[in-house]
mmCIF file of C-alpha atoms and ligand atoms in Angstrom:
data_model
loop_
_atom_site.group_PDB
_atom_site.id
_atom_site.type_symbol
_atom_site.label_atom_id
_atom_site.label_comp_id
_atom_site.label_asym_id
_atom_site.label_seq_id
_atom_site.Cartn_x
_atom_site.Cartn_y
_atom_site.Cartn_z
ATOM 1 C CA MET A 1234 47.939 -68.805 -51.652
ATOM 2 C CA GLY A 1235 45.257 -65.998 -50.647
ATOM 3 C CA ILE A 1236 41.835 -64.863 -51.768
ATOM 4 C CA ASP A 1237 41.087 -61.239 -51.742
ATOM 5 C CA LYS A 1238 37.791 -59.627 -51.264
ATOM 6 C CA GLN A 1239 36.948 -59.668 -54.834
ATOM 7 C CA GLY A 1240 37.965 -63.368 -55.128
ATOM 8 C CA ASN A 1241 40.891 -63.275 -57.023
ATOM 9 C CA ASN A 1242 43.915 -64.716 -56.132
ATOM 10 C CA LYS A 1243 46.926 -62.936 -54.406
ATOM 11 C CA ASP A 1244 50.493 -64.126 -54.642
ATOM 12 C CA SER A 1245 51.660 -61.589 -52.098
ATOM 13 C CA PHE A 1246 49.761 -59.047 -49.633
ATOM 14 C CA GLU A 1247 50.961 -55.653 -48.243
ATOM 15 C CA PRO A 1248 51.210 -55.992 -44.692
ATOM 16 C CA GLY A 1249 48.209 -54.636 -43.090
ATOM 17 C CA LEU A 1250 45.641 -56.232 -45.781
ATOM 18 C CA ASN A 1251 43.004 -58.883 -44.692
ATOM 19 C CA ILE A 1252 43.856 -62.449 -46.054
ATOM 20 C CA MET A 1253 40.905 -63.835 -47.165
ATOM 21 C CA GLY A 1254 40.877 -67.351 -47.750
ATOM 22 C CA LYS A 1255 37.727 -70.076 -48.649
ATOM 23 C CA VAL A 1256 39.102 -72.424 -45.955
ATOM 24 C CA THR A 1257 41.557 -72.171 -43.318
ATOM 25 C CA VAL A 1258 43.361 -74.962 -41.634
ATOM 26 C CA PHE A 1259 44.662 -74.548 -38.398
ATOM 27 C CA SER A 1260 47.830 -76.467 -37.782
ATOM 28 C CA GLU A 1261 49.860 -75.236 -35.151
ATOM 29 C CA GLY A 1262 51.323 -78.170 -33.197
ATOM 30 C CA CYS A 1263 50.192 -79.267 -29.771
ATOM 31 C CA ARG A 1264 48.047 -76.379 -27.557
ATOM 32 C CA GLY A 1265 48.164 -74.022 -30.633
ATOM 33 C CA HIS A 1266 47.709 -70.001 -29.713
ATOM 34 C CA LEU A 1267 44.502 -70.213 -32.158
ATOM 35 C CA GLY A 1268 43.452 -73.731 -32.250
ATOM 36 C CA LYS A 1269 42.980 -73.336 -28.195
ATOM 37 C CA GLU A 1270 40.695 -70.243 -29.189
ATOM 38 C CA VAL A 1271 38.480 -72.156 -32.207
ATOM 39 C CA ILE A 1272 37.974 -74.868 -29.848
ATOM 40 C CA LYS A 1273 36.745 -72.748 -27.247
ATOM 41 C CA LYS A 1274 34.672 -70.450 -29.545
ATOM 42 C CA TYR A 1275 33.064 -73.505 -31.338
ATOM 43 C CA LYS A 1276 32.766 -75.776 -28.044
ATOM 44 C CA LEU A 1277 34.360 -78.510 -30.311
ATOM 45 C CA ASP A 1278 35.424 -80.488 -27.242
ATOM 46 C CA ASN A 1279 31.802 -80.512 -26.259
ATOM 47 C CA ASN A 1280 31.234 -84.648 -24.716
ATOM 48 C CA LYS A 1281 34.849 -85.215 -25.355
ATOM 49 C CA SER A 1282 37.294 -86.511 -22.370
ATOM 50 C CA PRO A 1283 39.194 -83.483 -21.009
ATOM 51 C CA GLN A 1284 42.383 -83.237 -23.128
ATOM 52 C CA GLN A 1285 45.918 -84.582 -21.614
ATOM 53 C CA TYR A 1286 49.392 -83.108 -22.150
ATOM 54 C CA GLY A 1287 52.619 -83.759 -20.954
ATOM 55 C CA ILE A 1288 56.311 -82.087 -21.413
ATOM 56 C CA GLY A 1289 58.790 -83.608 -23.181
ATOM 57 C CA PHE A 1290 62.487 -83.034 -23.005
ATOM 58 C CA LYS A 1291 65.315 -84.025 -25.481
ATOM 59 C CA GLU A 1292 68.905 -83.491 -25.600
ATOM 60 C CA ILE A 1293 71.515 -84.329 -28.539
ATOM 61 C CA TRP A 1294 74.513 -85.765 -27.113
ATOM 62 C CA GLU A 1295 78.085 -86.238 -29.015
ATOM 63 C CA ILE A 1296 79.398 -89.660 -27.059
ATOM 64 C CA PRO A 1297 82.487 -91.579 -27.572
ATOM 65 C CA GLU A 1298 82.901 -94.626 -30.123
ATOM 66 C CA ASP A 1299 83.115 -97.203 -27.883
ATOM 67 C CA GLN A 1300 79.429 -96.302 -26.215
ATOM 68 C CA HIS A 1301 78.241 -95.927 -29.167
ATOM 69 C CA ASP A 1302 75.795 -98.565 -31.066
ATOM 70 C CA GLU A 1303 74.007 -96.836 -33.721
ATOM 71 C CA GLY A 1304 70.515 -98.090 -34.101
ATOM 72 C CA LEU A 1305 70.258 -99.283 -30.673
ATOM 73 C CA VAL A 1306 66.717 -97.927 -29.175
ATOM 74 C CA MET A 1307 65.805 -98.083 -25.417
ATOM 75 C CA HIS A 1308 62.494 -96.634 -23.668
ATOM 76 C CA THR A 1309 62.098 -96.841 -20.186
ATOM 77 C CA ALA A 1310 58.895 -96.044 -17.820
ATOM 78 C CA GLY A 1311 58.926 -95.014 -14.151
ATOM 79 C CA TRP A 1312 62.292 -93.619 -12.612
ATOM 80 C CA PRO A 1313 63.298 -91.021 -11.069
ATOM 81 C CA LEU A 1314 59.079 -90.470 -11.062
ATOM 82 C CA ASP A 1315 57.069 -92.036 -8.468
ATOM 83 C CA ASN A 1316 54.689 -94.895 -9.247
ATOM 84 C CA SER A 1317 51.804 -92.211 -9.598
ATOM 85 C CA THR A 1318 53.148 -89.928 -12.229
ATOM 86 C CA TYR A 1319 53.103 -90.847 -15.802
ATOM 87 C CA GLY A 1320 56.382 -90.515 -17.619
ATOM 88 C CA GLY A 1321 59.316 -92.528 -19.360
ATOM 89 C CA SER A 1322 62.280 -91.899 -21.427
ATOM 90 C CA PHE A 1323 63.730 -92.677 -25.015
ATOM 91 C CA CYS A 1324 67.162 -92.609 -26.103
ATOM 92 C CA TYR A 1325 68.345 -93.241 -29.420
ATOM 93 C CA HIS A 1326 71.860 -94.147 -30.952
ATOM 94 C CA ALA A 1327 71.774 -91.665 -34.033
ATOM 95 C CA GLU A 1328 74.330 -91.640 -36.946
ATOM 96 C CA LYS A 1329 77.588 -89.807 -36.303
ATOM 97 C CA ASN A 1330 78.333 -91.021 -32.575
ATOM 98 C CA GLN A 1331 75.110 -88.946 -31.318
ATOM 99 C CA VAL A 1332 72.387 -89.996 -28.888
ATOM 100 C CA PHE A 1333 68.990 -88.456 -28.971
ATOM 101 C CA ILE A 1334 68.149 -88.853 -25.174
ATOM 102 C CA GLY A 1335 64.940 -87.459 -23.844
ATOM 103 C CA TYR A 1336 62.121 -87.553 -21.136
ATOM 104 C CA VAL A 1337 58.271 -87.236 -21.325
ATOM 105 C CA ILE A 1338 56.524 -86.707 -17.831
ATOM 106 C CA GLY A 1339 52.478 -86.264 -17.918
ATOM 107 C CA LEU A 1340 51.456 -82.678 -16.746
ATOM 108 C CA ASP A 1341 48.729 -84.360 -14.709
ATOM 109 C CA TYR A 1342 51.197 -84.935 -12.121
ATOM 110 C CA GLN A 1343 49.792 -84.008 -8.735
ATOM 111 C CA ASN A 1344 52.964 -82.123 -6.711
ATOM 112 C CA PRO A 1345 53.353 -78.534 -6.933
ATOM 113 C CA TYR A 1346 57.171 -78.981 -6.000
ATOM 114 C CA LEU A 1347 57.759 -81.415 -8.588
ATOM 115 C CA SER A 1348 60.091 -80.010 -11.293
ATOM 116 C CA PRO A 1349 59.765 -81.885 -14.920
ATOM 117 C CA TYR A 1350 62.931 -80.297 -15.605
ATOM 118 C CA ASP A 1351 64.959 -81.420 -12.389
ATOM 119 C CA GLU A 1352 63.574 -84.910 -13.093
ATOM 120 C CA PHE A 1353 64.846 -85.047 -16.612
ATOM 121 C CA GLN A 1354 68.584 -84.124 -15.554
ATOM 122 C CA GLN A 1355 68.399 -86.789 -12.392
ATOM 123 C CA PHE A 1356 67.022 -89.682 -15.376
ATOM 124 C CA LYS A 1357 70.853 -89.299 -16.970
ATOM 125 C CA THR A 1358 72.436 -89.972 -13.911
ATOM 126 C CA HIS A 1359 71.066 -93.526 -13.682
ATOM 127 C CA PRO A 1360 73.797 -96.116 -14.001
ATOM 128 C CA ALA A 1361 72.693 -97.174 -17.623
ATOM 129 C CA ILE A 1362 72.283 -93.980 -18.783
ATOM 130 C CA SER A 1363 75.343 -92.335 -17.310
ATOM 131 C CA LYS A 1364 77.545 -95.137 -18.612
ATOM 132 C CA ILE A 1365 75.976 -94.006 -22.352
ATOM 133 C CA LEU A 1366 77.070 -90.254 -21.787
ATOM 134 C CA LYS A 1367 79.901 -90.478 -20.049
ATOM 135 C CA ASN A 1368 82.889 -88.106 -21.430
ATOM 136 C CA GLY A 1369 80.400 -86.820 -24.172
ATOM 137 C CA LYS A 1370 79.262 -83.563 -25.070
ATOM 138 C CA ARG A 1371 75.756 -82.246 -24.877
ATOM 139 C CA ILE A 1372 75.063 -79.898 -27.896
ATOM 140 C CA SER A 1373 71.391 -79.677 -28.318
ATOM 141 C CA TYR A 1374 68.382 -79.359 -25.371
ATOM 142 C CA GLY A 1375 64.771 -78.662 -26.107
ATOM 143 C CA ALA A 1376 61.548 -78.965 -24.705
ATOM 144 C CA ARG A 1377 58.061 -79.057 -26.018
ATOM 145 C CA ALA A 1378 54.511 -79.880 -24.603
ATOM 146 C CA LEU A 1379 52.979 -82.872 -26.282
ATOM 147 C CA ILE A 1380 49.399 -83.573 -26.589
ATOM 148 C CA GLU A 1381 48.400 -87.062 -25.138
ATOM 149 C CA GLY A 1382 44.762 -87.413 -24.704
ATOM 150 C CA GLY A 1383 44.297 -89.217 -27.997
ATOM 151 C CA PHE A 1384 41.198 -90.842 -29.510
ATOM 152 C CA GLN A 1385 38.838 -89.698 -26.702
ATOM 153 C CA SER A 1386 40.072 -86.440 -26.541
ATOM 154 C CA LEU A 1387 40.160 -85.648 -30.233
ATOM 155 C CA PRO A 1388 37.664 -82.555 -30.971
ATOM 156 C CA THR A 1389 35.446 -81.981 -33.867
ATOM 157 C CA MET A 1390 38.016 -80.884 -36.312
ATOM 158 C CA HIS A 1391 35.569 -79.037 -38.547
ATOM 159 C CA MET A 1392 33.877 -75.387 -38.021
ATOM 160 C CA PRO A 1393 32.624 -72.902 -40.236
ATOM 161 C CA GLY A 1394 35.724 -72.260 -43.187
ATOM 162 C CA ALA A 1395 37.912 -73.797 -40.735
ATOM 163 C CA LEU A 1396 39.315 -77.242 -39.736
ATOM 164 C CA LEU A 1397 41.929 -78.322 -37.492
ATOM 165 C CA ILE A 1398 44.419 -81.099 -38.072
ATOM 166 C CA GLY A 1399 47.523 -82.660 -36.461
ATOM 167 C CA CYS A 1400 48.410 -81.812 -33.124
ATOM 168 C CA ASP A 1401 46.503 -78.653 -32.910
ATOM 169 C CA ALA A 1402 43.906 -81.135 -33.120
ATOM 170 C CA GLY A 1403 45.588 -83.812 -30.767
ATOM 171 C CA THR A 1404 46.325 -86.775 -33.436
ATOM 172 C CA LEU A 1405 49.436 -87.823 -31.534
ATOM 173 C CA ASN A 1406 49.749 -91.425 -30.989
ATOM 174 C CA MET A 1407 50.922 -90.978 -27.649
ATOM 175 C CA PRO A 1408 52.248 -95.119 -26.631
ATOM 176 C CA LYS A 1409 54.614 -94.335 -29.423
ATOM 177 C CA ILE A 1410 55.189 -91.167 -28.793
ATOM 178 C CA LYS A 1411 55.412 -90.438 -32.314
ATOM 179 C CA GLY A 1412 52.844 -87.982 -34.010
ATOM 180 C CA SER A 1413 54.458 -86.985 -37.790
ATOM 181 C CA HIS A 1414 52.872 -90.117 -39.614
ATOM 182 C CA THR A 1415 49.169 -88.838 -37.718
ATOM 183 C CA ALA A 1416 49.548 -85.688 -38.683
ATOM 184 C CA MET A 1417 50.772 -86.021 -42.158
ATOM 185 C CA LYS A 1418 48.005 -88.200 -42.831
ATOM 186 C CA SER A 1419 45.461 -85.549 -41.104
ATOM 187 C CA GLY A 1420 46.725 -82.829 -43.487
ATOM 188 C CA MET A 1421 46.493 -85.293 -46.748
ATOM 189 C CA ILE A 1422 42.622 -85.715 -45.755
ATOM 190 C CA ALA A 1423 42.315 -81.812 -45.310
ATOM 191 C CA ALA A 1424 43.578 -81.329 -48.687
ATOM 192 C CA GLU A 1425 41.394 -83.980 -50.257
ATOM 193 C CA VAL A 1426 38.055 -82.431 -48.268
ATOM 194 C CA ILE A 1427 38.934 -79.101 -49.133
ATOM 195 C CA ASN A 1428 39.510 -80.080 -52.762
ATOM 196 C CA GLU A 1429 36.166 -81.283 -52.722
ATOM 197 C CA TYR A 1430 34.464 -78.454 -51.107
ATOM 198 C CA ILE A 1431 36.296 -75.875 -53.444
ATOM 199 C CA ILE A 1432 35.383 -78.086 -56.513
ATOM 200 C CA ASN A 1433 32.633 -79.849 -55.756
ATOM 201 C CA ASN A 1434 30.719 -78.057 -52.850
ATOM 202 C CA VAL A 1435 30.832 -80.957 -50.435
ATOM 203 C CA SER A 1436 30.793 -80.036 -46.724
ATOM 204 C CA LEU A 1437 34.362 -79.464 -44.191
ATOM 205 C CA SER A 1438 32.120 -82.117 -41.884
ATOM 206 C CA ASP A 1439 33.278 -85.009 -44.749
ATOM 207 C CA TYR A 1440 36.522 -84.235 -43.071
ATOM 208 C CA GLU A 1441 35.498 -86.303 -39.709
ATOM 209 C CA ILE A 1442 33.751 -89.040 -42.221
ATOM 210 C CA LYS A 1443 37.281 -89.149 -44.306
ATOM 211 C CA PHE A 1444 39.102 -89.388 -41.023
ATOM 212 C CA LYS A 1445 37.111 -92.042 -39.616
ATOM 213 C CA GLN A 1446 37.750 -94.423 -42.588
ATOM 214 C CA SER A 1447 41.316 -94.006 -42.853
ATOM 215 C CA TRP A 1448 44.110 -95.905 -40.708
ATOM 216 C CA ILE A 1449 44.708 -92.534 -38.747
ATOM 217 C CA TYR A 1450 41.362 -93.604 -36.797
ATOM 218 C CA ASN A 1451 42.108 -96.983 -36.378
ATOM 219 C CA GLU A 1452 45.840 -96.225 -34.816
ATOM 220 C CA LEU A 1453 44.184 -93.906 -32.347
ATOM 221 C CA TYR A 1454 41.170 -96.131 -31.360
ATOM 222 C CA LYS A 1455 43.765 -99.279 -30.639
ATOM 223 C CA ALA A 1456 45.825 -96.927 -28.492
ATOM 224 C CA ARG A 1457 43.226 -95.473 -26.803
ATOM 225 C CA ASN A 1458 43.142 -96.982 -23.302
ATOM 226 C CA VAL A 1459 47.128 -96.857 -22.628
ATOM 227 C CA LYS A 1460 47.469 -93.197 -20.607
ATOM 228 C CA PRO A 1461 44.006 -93.165 -18.957
ATOM 229 C CA SER A 1462 45.110 -96.442 -17.452
ATOM 230 C CA PHE A 1463 48.243 -94.755 -15.758
ATOM 231 C CA GLN A 1464 45.599 -93.096 -13.592
ATOM 232 C CA TRP A 1465 45.649 -96.319 -11.509
ATOM 233 C CA SER A 1466 49.637 -96.331 -10.802
ATOM 234 C CA LEU A 1467 52.583 -97.577 -12.810
ATOM 235 C CA ILE A 1468 52.360 -101.480 -12.049
ATOM 236 C CA PRO A 1469 48.387 -101.269 -12.662
ATOM 237 C CA ALA A 1470 48.897 -99.560 -15.625
ATOM 238 C CA ILE A 1471 51.776 -101.598 -17.064
ATOM 239 C CA ILE A 1472 50.015 -105.141 -16.625
ATOM 240 C CA PHE A 1473 46.835 -103.642 -17.982
ATOM 241 C CA THR A 1474 48.376 -102.174 -21.147
ATOM 242 C CA GLY A 1475 50.092 -105.801 -21.418
ATOM 243 C CA ILE A 1476 46.658 -107.340 -21.821
ATOM 244 C CA ASP A 1477 44.929 -104.495 -23.608
ATOM 245 C CA GLN A 1478 48.080 -104.177 -26.523
ATOM 246 C CA ILE A 1479 49.273 -107.673 -26.420
ATOM 247 C CA LEU A 1480 46.433 -109.973 -25.659
ATOM 248 C CA PHE A 1481 43.367 -107.755 -26.907
ATOM 249 C CA ARG A 1482 45.339 -105.448 -29.469
ATOM 250 C CA GLY A 1483 43.994 -102.707 -28.579
ATOM 251 C CA TYR A 1484 40.103 -103.863 -29.248
ATOM 252 C CA LEU A 1485 39.033 -104.020 -25.401
ATOM 253 C CA PRO A 1486 35.362 -103.306 -25.703
ATOM 254 C CA PHE A 1487 35.247 -100.128 -23.703
ATOM 255 C CA THR A 1488 37.283 -96.716 -23.652
ATOM 256 C CA LEU A 1489 38.653 -95.412 -20.242
ATOM 257 C CA LYS A 1490 38.126 -91.800 -19.919
ATOM 258 C CA HIS A 1491 40.563 -88.830 -18.682
ATOM 259 C CA GLN A 1492 39.635 -87.688 -15.488
ATOM 260 C CA HIS A 1493 40.397 -84.132 -15.784
ATOM 261 C CA PRO A 1494 42.431 -81.274 -17.193
ATOM 262 C CA ASP A 1495 45.857 -81.348 -16.477
ATOM 263 C CA HIS A 1496 45.344 -77.714 -14.587
ATOM 264 C CA GLU A 1497 43.231 -78.979 -12.055
ATOM 265 C CA SER A 1498 45.601 -82.004 -10.996
ATOM 266 C CA LEU A 1499 48.180 -79.966 -8.344
ATOM 267 C CA ILE A 1500 47.208 -80.605 -4.786
ATOM 268 C CA PRO A 1501 48.019 -77.409 -2.457
ATOM 269 C CA ALA A 1502 51.849 -77.189 -1.435
ATOM 270 C CA HIS A 1503 50.811 -77.914 2.312
ATOM 271 C CA LYS A 1504 49.882 -81.152 1.744
ATOM 272 C CA ALA A 1505 52.814 -82.142 -0.745
ATOM 273 C CA LYS A 1506 56.152 -83.597 0.146
ATOM 274 C CA LYS A 1507 58.926 -81.142 -0.852
ATOM 275 C CA ILE A 1508 61.232 -82.420 -3.651
ATOM 276 C CA GLU A 1509 65.304 -81.437 -2.899
ATOM 277 C CA TYR A 1510 66.721 -82.203 -6.595
ATOM 278 C CA PRO A 1511 70.973 -82.658 -6.238
ATOM 279 C CA LYS A 1512 72.818 -79.995 -7.392
ATOM 280 C CA TYR A 1513 74.001 -79.882 -11.346
ATOM 281 C CA ASP A 1514 77.216 -81.309 -11.814
ATOM 282 C CA GLY A 1515 77.864 -79.407 -15.253
ATOM 283 C CA LYS A 1516 78.682 -82.950 -16.595
ATOM 284 C CA LEU A 1517 75.446 -84.800 -16.833
ATOM 285 C CA THR A 1518 73.351 -82.775 -15.488
ATOM 286 C CA PHE A 1519 73.172 -78.651 -16.159
ATOM 287 C CA ASP A 1520 71.211 -75.728 -15.235
ATOM 288 C CA LYS A 1521 68.309 -74.208 -16.920
ATOM 289 C CA THR A 1522 70.631 -71.060 -18.083
ATOM 290 C CA SER A 1523 73.005 -72.950 -19.928
ATOM 291 C CA SER A 1524 70.442 -75.349 -21.396
ATOM 292 C CA VAL A 1525 68.395 -72.392 -22.908
ATOM 293 C CA TYR A 1526 71.667 -71.008 -24.283
ATOM 294 C CA LEU A 1527 71.933 -74.298 -26.723
ATOM 295 C CA THR A 1528 68.321 -73.328 -27.591
ATOM 296 C CA GLY A 1529 69.501 -70.379 -29.595
ATOM 297 C CA THR A 1530 66.385 -68.792 -28.351
ATOM 298 C CA ASN A 1531 65.950 -64.926 -28.847
ATOM 299 C CA HIS A 1532 63.230 -62.380 -28.860
ATOM 300 C CA GLU A 1533 63.285 -58.739 -30.161
ATOM 301 C CA ALA A 1534 64.157 -56.578 -27.506
ATOM 302 C CA ASP A 1535 61.724 -54.269 -25.963
ATOM 303 C CA GLN A 1536 58.437 -56.062 -27.425
ATOM 304 C CA PRO A 1537 55.310 -56.667 -24.696
ATOM 305 C CA VAL A 1538 55.664 -59.914 -22.770
ATOM 306 C CA HIS A 1539 53.814 -62.403 -24.611
ATOM 307 C CA LEU A 1540 53.075 -64.587 -21.531
ATOM 308 C CA LYS A 1541 49.616 -62.783 -20.649
ATOM 309 C CA LEU A 1542 48.589 -62.991 -17.115
ATOM 310 C CA LYS A 1543 44.572 -62.562 -17.000
ATOM 311 C CA ASP A 1544 44.979 -61.508 -13.395
ATOM 312 C CA PRO A 1545 48.445 -60.096 -12.873
ATOM 313 C CA GLU A 1546 47.701 -59.997 -9.201
ATOM 314 C CA LEU A 1547 47.168 -63.833 -8.909
ATOM 315 C CA PRO A 1548 50.559 -65.520 -8.787
ATOM 316 C CA ILE A 1549 51.214 -63.626 -5.191
ATOM 317 C CA LYS A 1550 47.793 -63.356 -3.692
ATOM 318 C CA TYR A 1551 46.780 -67.032 -4.199
ATOM 319 C CA THR A 1552 49.344 -69.298 -6.286
ATOM 320 C CA LEU A 1553 52.359 -68.443 -4.002
ATOM 321 C CA ASN A 1554 50.454 -69.344 -1.341
ATOM 322 C CA GLU A 1555 48.590 -72.432 -2.606
ATOM 323 C CA TYR A 1556 50.680 -74.033 -4.449
ATOM 324 C CA ASP A 1557 54.020 -72.147 -3.793
ATOM 325 C CA GLU A 1558 53.929 -70.874 -7.421
ATOM 326 C CA PRO A 1559 54.935 -73.832 -9.488
ATOM 327 C CA SER A 1560 55.601 -71.874 -12.617
ATOM 328 C CA GLN A 1561 58.982 -71.617 -11.192
ATOM 329 C CA ARG A 1562 59.267 -75.326 -11.113
ATOM 330 C CA TYR A 1563 57.325 -76.824 -14.481
ATOM 331 C CA CYS A 1564 58.598 -73.837 -16.922
ATOM 332 C CA PRO A 1565 61.752 -75.925 -18.373
ATOM 333 C CA ALA A 1566 63.368 -72.297 -19.303
ATOM 334 C CA GLY A 1567 63.561 -70.255 -15.791
ATOM 335 C CA VAL A 1568 61.172 -67.951 -17.130
ATOM 336 C CA TYR A 1569 59.200 -67.509 -14.157
ATOM 337 C CA GLU A 1570 60.700 -66.476 -10.560
ATOM 338 C CA VAL A 1571 59.404 -65.015 -7.399
ATOM 339 C CA ASP A 1572 61.765 -62.420 -5.957
ATOM 340 C CA LYS A 1573 61.401 -62.539 -2.013
ATOM 341 C CA THR A 1574 64.222 -59.856 -1.827
ATOM 342 C CA GLU A 1575 61.580 -57.760 -0.179
ATOM 343 C CA GLN A 1576 60.276 -60.045 2.821
ATOM 344 C CA ASN A 1577 56.681 -58.609 2.908
ATOM 345 C CA ASN A 1578 56.527 -58.089 -0.640
ATOM 346 C CA PRO A 1579 57.243 -61.063 -3.101
ATOM 347 C CA LYS A 1580 57.370 -60.090 -6.946
ATOM 348 C CA PHE A 1581 56.363 -62.272 -9.470
ATOM 349 C CA ILE A 1582 58.908 -61.736 -12.435
ATOM 350 C CA ILE A 1583 58.693 -63.327 -16.095
ATOM 351 C CA ASN A 1584 61.636 -63.168 -17.862
ATOM 352 C CA ALA A 1585 59.915 -63.715 -21.271
ATOM 353 C CA GLN A 1586 62.929 -63.349 -23.327
ATOM 354 C CA ASN A 1587 64.221 -66.703 -22.094
ATOM 355 C CA CYS A 1588 60.807 -68.452 -23.436
ATOM 356 C CA ILE A 1589 60.917 -71.841 -25.466
ATOM 357 C CA HIS A 1590 57.615 -71.902 -26.535
ATOM 358 C CA CYS A 1591 56.975 -75.131 -24.652
ATOM 359 C CA LYS A 1592 53.270 -74.100 -23.730
ATOM 360 C CA THR A 1593 53.648 -75.788 -20.625
ATOM 361 C CA CYS A 1594 52.464 -72.527 -18.444
ATOM 362 C CA ASP A 1595 49.546 -71.917 -20.856
ATOM 363 C CA ILE A 1596 48.623 -75.860 -19.775
ATOM 364 C CA LYS A 1597 49.396 -76.030 -16.276
ATOM 365 C CA GLU A 1598 49.036 -72.811 -14.549
ATOM 366 C CA PRO A 1599 46.236 -73.947 -11.856
ATOM 367 C CA SER A 1600 43.825 -71.106 -12.254
ATOM 368 C CA GLN A 1601 44.598 -70.869 -15.798
ATOM 369 C CA ASN A 1602 45.794 -67.654 -15.399
ATOM 370 C CA ILE A 1603 48.377 -67.304 -18.074
ATOM 371 C CA ASN A 1604 48.118 -67.334 -21.784
ATOM 372 C CA TRP A 1605 50.715 -67.664 -24.067
ATOM 373 C CA VAL A 1606 50.572 -65.399 -27.340
ATOM 374 C CA VAL A 1607 52.793 -65.340 -30.217
ATOM 375 C CA PRO A 1608 55.660 -62.859 -29.595
ATOM 376 C CA GLU A 1609 56.608 -60.178 -32.167
ATOM 377 C CA GLY A 1610 59.034 -60.227 -34.689
ATOM 378 C CA ALA A 1611 59.169 -64.439 -35.014
ATOM 379 C CA GLY A 1612 61.379 -64.782 -32.137
ATOM 380 C CA GLY A 1613 61.754 -68.116 -30.036
ATOM 381 C CA PRO A 1614 63.695 -71.092 -29.813
ATOM 382 C CA ASN A 1615 66.196 -71.762 -33.131
ATOM 383 C CA TYR A 1616 66.475 -75.607 -32.810
ATOM 384 C CA SER A 1617 68.751 -77.382 -35.182
ATOM 385 C CA ASN A 1618 68.934 -81.000 -35.777
ATOM 386 C CA MET A 1619 65.969 -81.603 -32.963
HETATM 387 S S1 LIG B 790 57.152 -69.425 -20.326
HETATM 388 FE FE1 LIG B 790 56.168 -71.165 -20.925
HETATM 389 S S2 LIG B 790 55.799 -71.503 -22.710
HETATM 390 FE FE2 LIG B 790 58.024 -70.342 -21.989
HETATM 391 S S3 LIG B 790 59.521 -72.307 -21.796
HETATM 392 FE FE3 LIG B 790 58.115 -71.045 -19.865
HETATM 393 S S4 LIG B 790 56.569 -72.966 -19.510
HETATM 394 FE FE4 LIG B 790 57.229 -72.757 -21.838
#
């Protein structure tokens, strides 16, 4: 429902007209294109810990009945990542002999040669996982950034005439890798406050008060120290998390800070160890092209590239030399390539039509040179059952 300039409600609008509303609610999910702008414009993240993100992968498999155990839930941490890289997996045996398998990797990883996509593919070759997937069929693939900063990175969630809710703000409970319930609750609180705002003219800043009075605040508070403890590497973090979560139930009398935004974490390529990933076998592990095919991604042809480079020269003139252009590896859809056909004249290629809208490039590009904007014509991945 919109309200026009005369204050009348309008059920429908002609294209090109302004839609005027008393309150705008930003709820675009993790790293919202508009949310990012309003956080910057209104300095909503002042005095907060830098926001943190992860890239999450998920595949759906149909597996033989004798390998299926409906209801079984598995979570792992670590392998194939090294101990200094934050990440872990989930494996859910769902109904109809389906398995939902996924892997999440913190985007604060340091090695520019790391390929999150290939780490996930390799994860499936672990004997404990490959025996589940053996002779199965992969039917879906998807990837999306997750917001991981939690309690200490939550921005101020109100601004003049607008609220920021759900993963656009950062309400995901990272240790549980669950955010639907918290996002829904933040939306319910927003609805109550907007109702009061319109009827009784209360301030939109009441959103923060109601948020603090809700169970959502307490849940995020108790989970707040898990992610930042992984800056000490896997084993100390697991020991600390055991003490924090089991002994103190999340109420230790201090709050750990996140050190820096994810785009600042890469070390230069010449200081990093190159990583050679095994070839895809087409049974458990697959290339990016066949994975993107499963997403049903489509963009209208001949539209402007929706991955905007602030400086088009930077990928070749700086990022290639300094970090061996990591977008070739962190993009889970193979959108970015460096064409070295002409030895002294490499070219940076953007295959924007393959973009599955995960937002990783917008987050991880070391100079923040890539700006993801909404493509024309509602294009993008067409996930089913994900
Ligand atoms: S181009 Fe960016 S948003 Fe699109 S799939 Fe690649 S990393 Fe994700």
